[in-house]
Tab-separated table of C-alpha atoms in Angstrom:
chain	number	residue	atom	x	y	z
T	1	MET	CA	0.000	0.000	0.000
T	2	LYS	CA	0.993	3.639	-0.414
T	3	LEU	CA	-0.281	7.064	0.545
T	4	VAL	CA	-3.265	8.009	-1.619
T	5	TRP	CA	-4.514	11.573	-1.963
T	6	SER	CA	-8.165	12.366	-1.043
T	7	PRO	CA	-9.211	15.930	-2.041
T	8	GLU	CA	-12.556	15.592	-0.248
T	9	THR	CA	-10.960	14.810	3.120
T	10	ALA	CA	-8.402	17.570	2.576
T	11	SER	CA	-11.148	20.129	1.952
T	12	LYS	CA	-13.071	19.135	5.066
T	13	ALA	CA	-9.995	19.363	7.274
T	14	TYR	CA	-9.070	22.720	5.752
T	15	ILE	CA	-12.495	24.190	6.533
T	16	ASP	CA	-12.565	22.800	10.072
T	17	THR	CA	-9.084	24.170	10.733
T	18	VAL	CA	-10.145	27.627	9.558
T	19	LYS	CA	-12.862	27.539	12.224
T	20	SER	CA	-10.597	26.116	14.942
T	21	CYS	CA	-7.724	28.542	14.277
T	22	GLU	CA	-9.632	31.814	14.226
T	23	ILE	CA	-7.844	32.879	17.435
T	24	PHE	CA	-4.376	32.369	15.893
T	25	HIS	CA	-2.669	34.918	13.665
T	26	GLU	CA	-0.611	32.329	11.787
T	27	SER	CA	-3.578	30.167	10.819
T	28	GLY	CA	-2.703	30.040	7.091
T	29	VAL	CA	0.103	27.573	7.745
T	30	ALA	CA	-2.120	25.446	9.985
T	31	GLU	CA	-4.839	25.210	7.361
T	32	LEU	CA	-2.431	24.057	4.671
T	33	ALA	CA	-0.751	21.478	6.918
T	34	SER	CA	-4.114	20.150	8.066
T	35	ALA	CA	-5.352	19.769	4.500
T	36	MET	CA	-2.180	17.930	3.477
T	37	ALA	CA	-2.216	15.544	6.447
T	38	ALA	CA	-5.905	14.760	5.989
T	39	GLY	CA	-5.688	14.586	2.209
T	40	TRP	CA	-2.926	11.982	2.426
T	41	ASN	CA	-5.050	10.068	4.962
T	42	ALA	CA	-2.194	10.118	7.465
T	43	LYS	CA	-2.829	7.572	10.219
T	44	PHE	CA	0.113	8.661	12.357
T	45	ILE	CA	0.914	12.375	12.534
T	46	VAL	CA	3.959	13.490	14.545
T	47	GLU	CA	5.276	16.971	15.296
T	48	THR	CA	7.985	18.539	17.438
T	49	TRP	CA	7.239	21.534	19.684
T	50	SER	CA	9.135	23.609	22.258
T	51	GLN	CA	7.943	25.944	24.995
T	52	GLY	CA	6.662	29.259	23.699
T	53	GLY	CA	6.130	27.985	20.164
T	54	PRO	CA	2.973	28.751	18.142
T	55	LEU	CA	0.092	26.293	18.448
T	56	ALA	CA	-1.952	26.872	15.298
T	57	MET	CA	-0.057	24.134	13.452
T	58	SER	CA	-0.727	21.702	16.308
T	59	THR	CA	-4.427	22.519	16.179
T	60	GLY	CA	-4.515	21.922	12.446
T	61	LEU	CA	-2.787	18.559	12.779
T	62	ALA	CA	-5.190	17.541	15.542
T	63	VAL	CA	-8.113	18.399	13.261
T	64	ALA	CA	-6.573	16.325	10.466
T	65	SER	CA	-6.147	13.305	12.760
T	66	HIS	CA	-9.855	13.405	13.582
T	67	HIS	CA	-10.705	13.292	9.882
T	68	THR	CA	-8.403	10.323	9.246
T	69	ASN	CA	-9.225	8.504	12.502
T	70	GLY	CA	-5.506	8.595	13.092
T	71	ARG	CA	-3.030	9.172	15.900
T	72	HIS	CA	-1.511	12.598	16.556
T	73	ALA	CA	1.570	12.789	18.780
T	74	CYS	CA	3.685	15.769	19.780
T	75	ILE	CA	7.290	15.437	20.955
T	76	VAL	CA	8.311	18.047	23.542
T	77	PRO	CA	11.763	18.388	25.165
T	78	ASP	CA	10.787	18.681	28.845
T	79	GLU	CA	7.972	18.669	31.401
T	80	ARG	CA	7.561	22.446	31.316
T	81	SER	CA	6.895	22.309	27.584
T	82	ARG	CA	4.505	19.399	28.089
T	83	LEU	CA	2.437	21.317	30.651
T	84	GLU	CA	2.233	24.446	28.503
T	85	TYR	CA	1.353	22.456	25.396
T	86	GLU	CA	-1.307	20.295	27.027
T	87	THR	CA	-2.934	23.275	28.762
T	88	ALA	CA	-3.136	25.317	25.566
T	89	MET	CA	-4.401	22.418	23.471
T	90	LYS	CA	-7.107	21.574	26.012
T	91	GLU	CA	-8.290	25.166	25.838
T	92	ALA	CA	-8.595	24.688	22.079
T	93	GLY	CA	-10.597	21.501	22.636
T	94	MET	CA	-7.788	19.167	21.553
T	95	SER	CA	-5.988	16.408	23.443
T	96	PRO	CA	-3.154	14.942	21.360
T	97	GLU	CA	-0.664	12.456	22.722
T	98	VAL	CA	2.454	14.081	24.206
T	99	ILE	CA	5.866	12.387	24.347
T	100	VAL	CA	8.546	13.987	26.528
T	101	GLY	CA	12.191	13.776	25.468
T	102	GLU	CA	14.594	14.932	22.797
T	103	PRO	CA	13.327	13.753	19.385
T	104	GLU	CA	16.408	11.661	18.635
T	105	ASP	CA	15.916	9.818	21.937
T	106	VAL	CA	12.231	8.945	21.524
T	107	MET	CA	11.945	7.956	17.869
T	108	ASP	CA	11.592	4.305	18.846
T	109	LYS	CA	8.216	5.216	20.362
T	110	VAL	CA	6.925	6.782	17.169
T	111	ALA	CA	7.558	4.200	14.447
T	112	GLY	CA	5.342	4.163	11.362
T	113	ILE	CA	5.041	7.934	10.798
T	114	ASP	CA	2.880	9.063	7.859
T	115	PHE	CA	3.178	12.826	8.375
T	116	LEU	CA	6.024	14.543	10.241
T	117	VAL	CA	6.457	18.235	11.065
T	118	VAL	CA	9.766	19.575	12.408
T	119	ASP	CA	10.933	23.100	13.178
T	120	CYS	CA	13.920	24.426	11.224
T	121	LYS	CA	14.746	26.723	14.134
T	122	ARG	CA	15.963	23.654	16.009
T	123	LYS	CA	19.591	22.918	15.212
T	124	ASP	CA	18.900	19.184	15.259
T	125	PHE	CA	15.959	19.202	12.831
T	126	ALA	CA	17.907	17.406	10.078
T	127	ARG	CA	18.964	14.669	12.510
T	128	VAL	CA	15.342	14.202	13.558
T	129	LEU	CA	14.383	13.693	9.905
T	130	ARG	CA	17.148	11.119	9.427
T	131	LEU	CA	16.115	9.137	12.506
T	132	ALA	CA	12.375	9.209	11.829
T	133	LYS	CA	10.901	5.735	11.340
T	134	LEU	CA	8.467	6.256	8.514
T	135	SER	CA	5.453	4.228	7.482
T	136	ASN	CA	5.924	1.508	4.886
T	137	ARG	CA	3.277	3.400	2.864
T	138	GLY	CA	5.635	6.356	2.498
T	139	ALA	CA	5.325	9.696	4.266
T	140	VAL	CA	5.065	13.464	3.937
T	141	LEU	CA	7.738	15.481	5.781
T	142	VAL	CA	7.275	19.169	6.562
T	143	CYS	CA	9.890	21.661	7.768
T	144	LYS	CA	8.288	24.810	9.186
T	145	ASN	CA	10.176	28.110	9.574
T	146	ALA	CA	12.125	26.970	6.534
T	147	SER	CA	13.167	30.531	5.685
T	148	SER	CA	15.321	30.640	8.811
T	149	LYS	CA	19.108	30.689	8.556
T	150	THR	CA	19.187	27.257	10.180
T	151	ALA	CA	17.730	25.760	7.008
T	152	PHE	CA	20.340	27.358	4.724
T	153	GLY	CA	22.043	24.725	2.625
T	154	PHE	CA	19.595	21.993	3.665
T	155	ARG	CA	18.995	19.295	1.045
T	156	TRP	CA	16.244	16.699	1.294
T	157	ARG	CA	18.238	13.912	-0.306
T	158	SER	CA	20.852	14.189	2.436
T	159	VAL	CA	18.300	13.110	5.046
T	160	VAL	CA	15.788	11.069	3.031
T	161	ASP	CA	17.494	8.853	0.473
T	162	ASP	CA	19.065	6.048	2.463
T	163	GLY	CA	19.674	3.646	-0.405
T	164	GLY	CA	17.196	1.213	1.091
T	165	SER	CA	13.723	1.604	2.516
T	166	ARG	CA	12.949	5.196	1.530
T	167	ARG	CA	13.593	7.651	-1.277
T	168	LEU	CA	12.650	11.200	-2.199
T	169	VAL	CA	9.745	11.362	-4.645
T	170	ARG	CA	9.326	15.145	-4.862
T	171	SER	CA	9.794	18.259	-2.775
T	172	VAL	CA	8.535	21.834	-2.827
T	173	PHE	CA	9.158	25.072	-0.933
T	174	LEU	CA	6.125	27.245	-0.189
T	175	PRO	CA	6.417	30.909	0.897
T	176	VAL	CA	3.597	30.455	3.397
T	177	GLY	CA	4.044	31.854	6.896
T	178	LYS	CA	7.788	31.736	7.605
T	179	GLY	CA	8.313	29.154	4.885
T	180	LEU	CA	7.357	25.495	4.492
T	181	ASP	CA	9.748	22.971	2.924
T	182	ILE	CA	7.797	19.821	2.075
T	183	ALA	CA	8.909	16.417	0.827
T	184	HIS	CA	6.993	13.340	-0.264
T	185	VAL	CA	8.967	10.214	0.611
T	186	GLY	CA	8.160	6.945	-1.106
T	187	SER	CA	8.512	3.483	0.341
T	188	ASN	CA	10.926	0.977	-1.149
T	189	GLY	CA	9.679	-0.556	-4.371
T	190	GLY	CA	7.433	2.332	-5.394
T	191	SER	CA	7.787	4.466	-8.459
T	192	SER	CA	8.686	8.136	-8.491
T	193	SER	CA	7.351	8.735	-11.989
T	194	SER	CA	3.967	10.357	-12.441
T	195	GLY	CA	1.294	8.147	-13.872
T	196	LYS	CA	-2.236	8.807	-15.031
T	197	GLY	CA	-4.383	10.336	-12.342
T	198	GLU	CA	-1.513	10.940	-9.901
T	199	GLY	CA	-1.301	14.731	-10.249
T	200	LYS	CA	-3.404	16.495	-7.611
T	201	TRP	CA	-3.604	20.213	-6.995
T	202	ILE	CA	-3.965	22.090	-3.706
T	203	ARG	CA	-5.116	25.721	-3.737
T	204	HIS	CA	-4.200	27.780	-0.681
T	205	VAL	CA	-4.905	31.460	-0.006
T	206	ASP	CA	-2.892	33.164	2.754
T	207	ARG	CA	-5.475	34.949	4.900
T	208	GLN	CA	-3.031	37.684	5.935
T	209	SER	CA	-1.388	38.605	2.640
T	210	GLY	CA	-4.156	37.489	0.289
T	211	GLU	CA	-1.611	35.624	-1.816
T	212	GLU	CA	-2.794	32.499	-3.595
T	213	HIS	CA	-0.551	29.415	-3.772
T	214	VAL	CA	-1.312	26.448	-6.012
T	215	ILE	CA	0.832	23.345	-5.632
T	216	ARG	CA	0.789	19.993	-7.344
T	217	LYS	CA	1.203	16.889	-5.195
């Protein structure tokens, strides 16, 4: 099996995230991430978060997990971050699973990832991507804050292509929020060529700038 795109589920998650993220200023990023996670029918969604970080993305991923009947887990570095995250998410009506520990130390607990979001502001974000145990269906990897200096010189193939179980199918950078760098990773034995019916389009309008972004997945 492999990840299969569902535009109907993506649209529903997008709309629900718009409603859930009205209190956040950076909701455009959350809406797009939610639509992608739901559209790919991600059964296991994982993100990394640190104290003081924005929560709109987390809300969007939680919404997506409800639409896919999937699992949503957030990795936080310490108990203080866990308390802040859980309190804020409960106020938003969400209750995702929280795993405490440095990402590289807890990856054994999160095997089979379909959709992974990491923060480029973290110096270890590339290492987290390398260590991630992805689903045998393939996965979608998202780097937020990808316009930051930390992401300068980053190349997907350096963390994705391992010569064995996973390979880079396609990647795209979107100037949404502070930048999203997105990669679709295929499982071993799949094909990276585009066949009939594979091309799907996502239309996203940034609510703050009014800019329209159309991407092909």
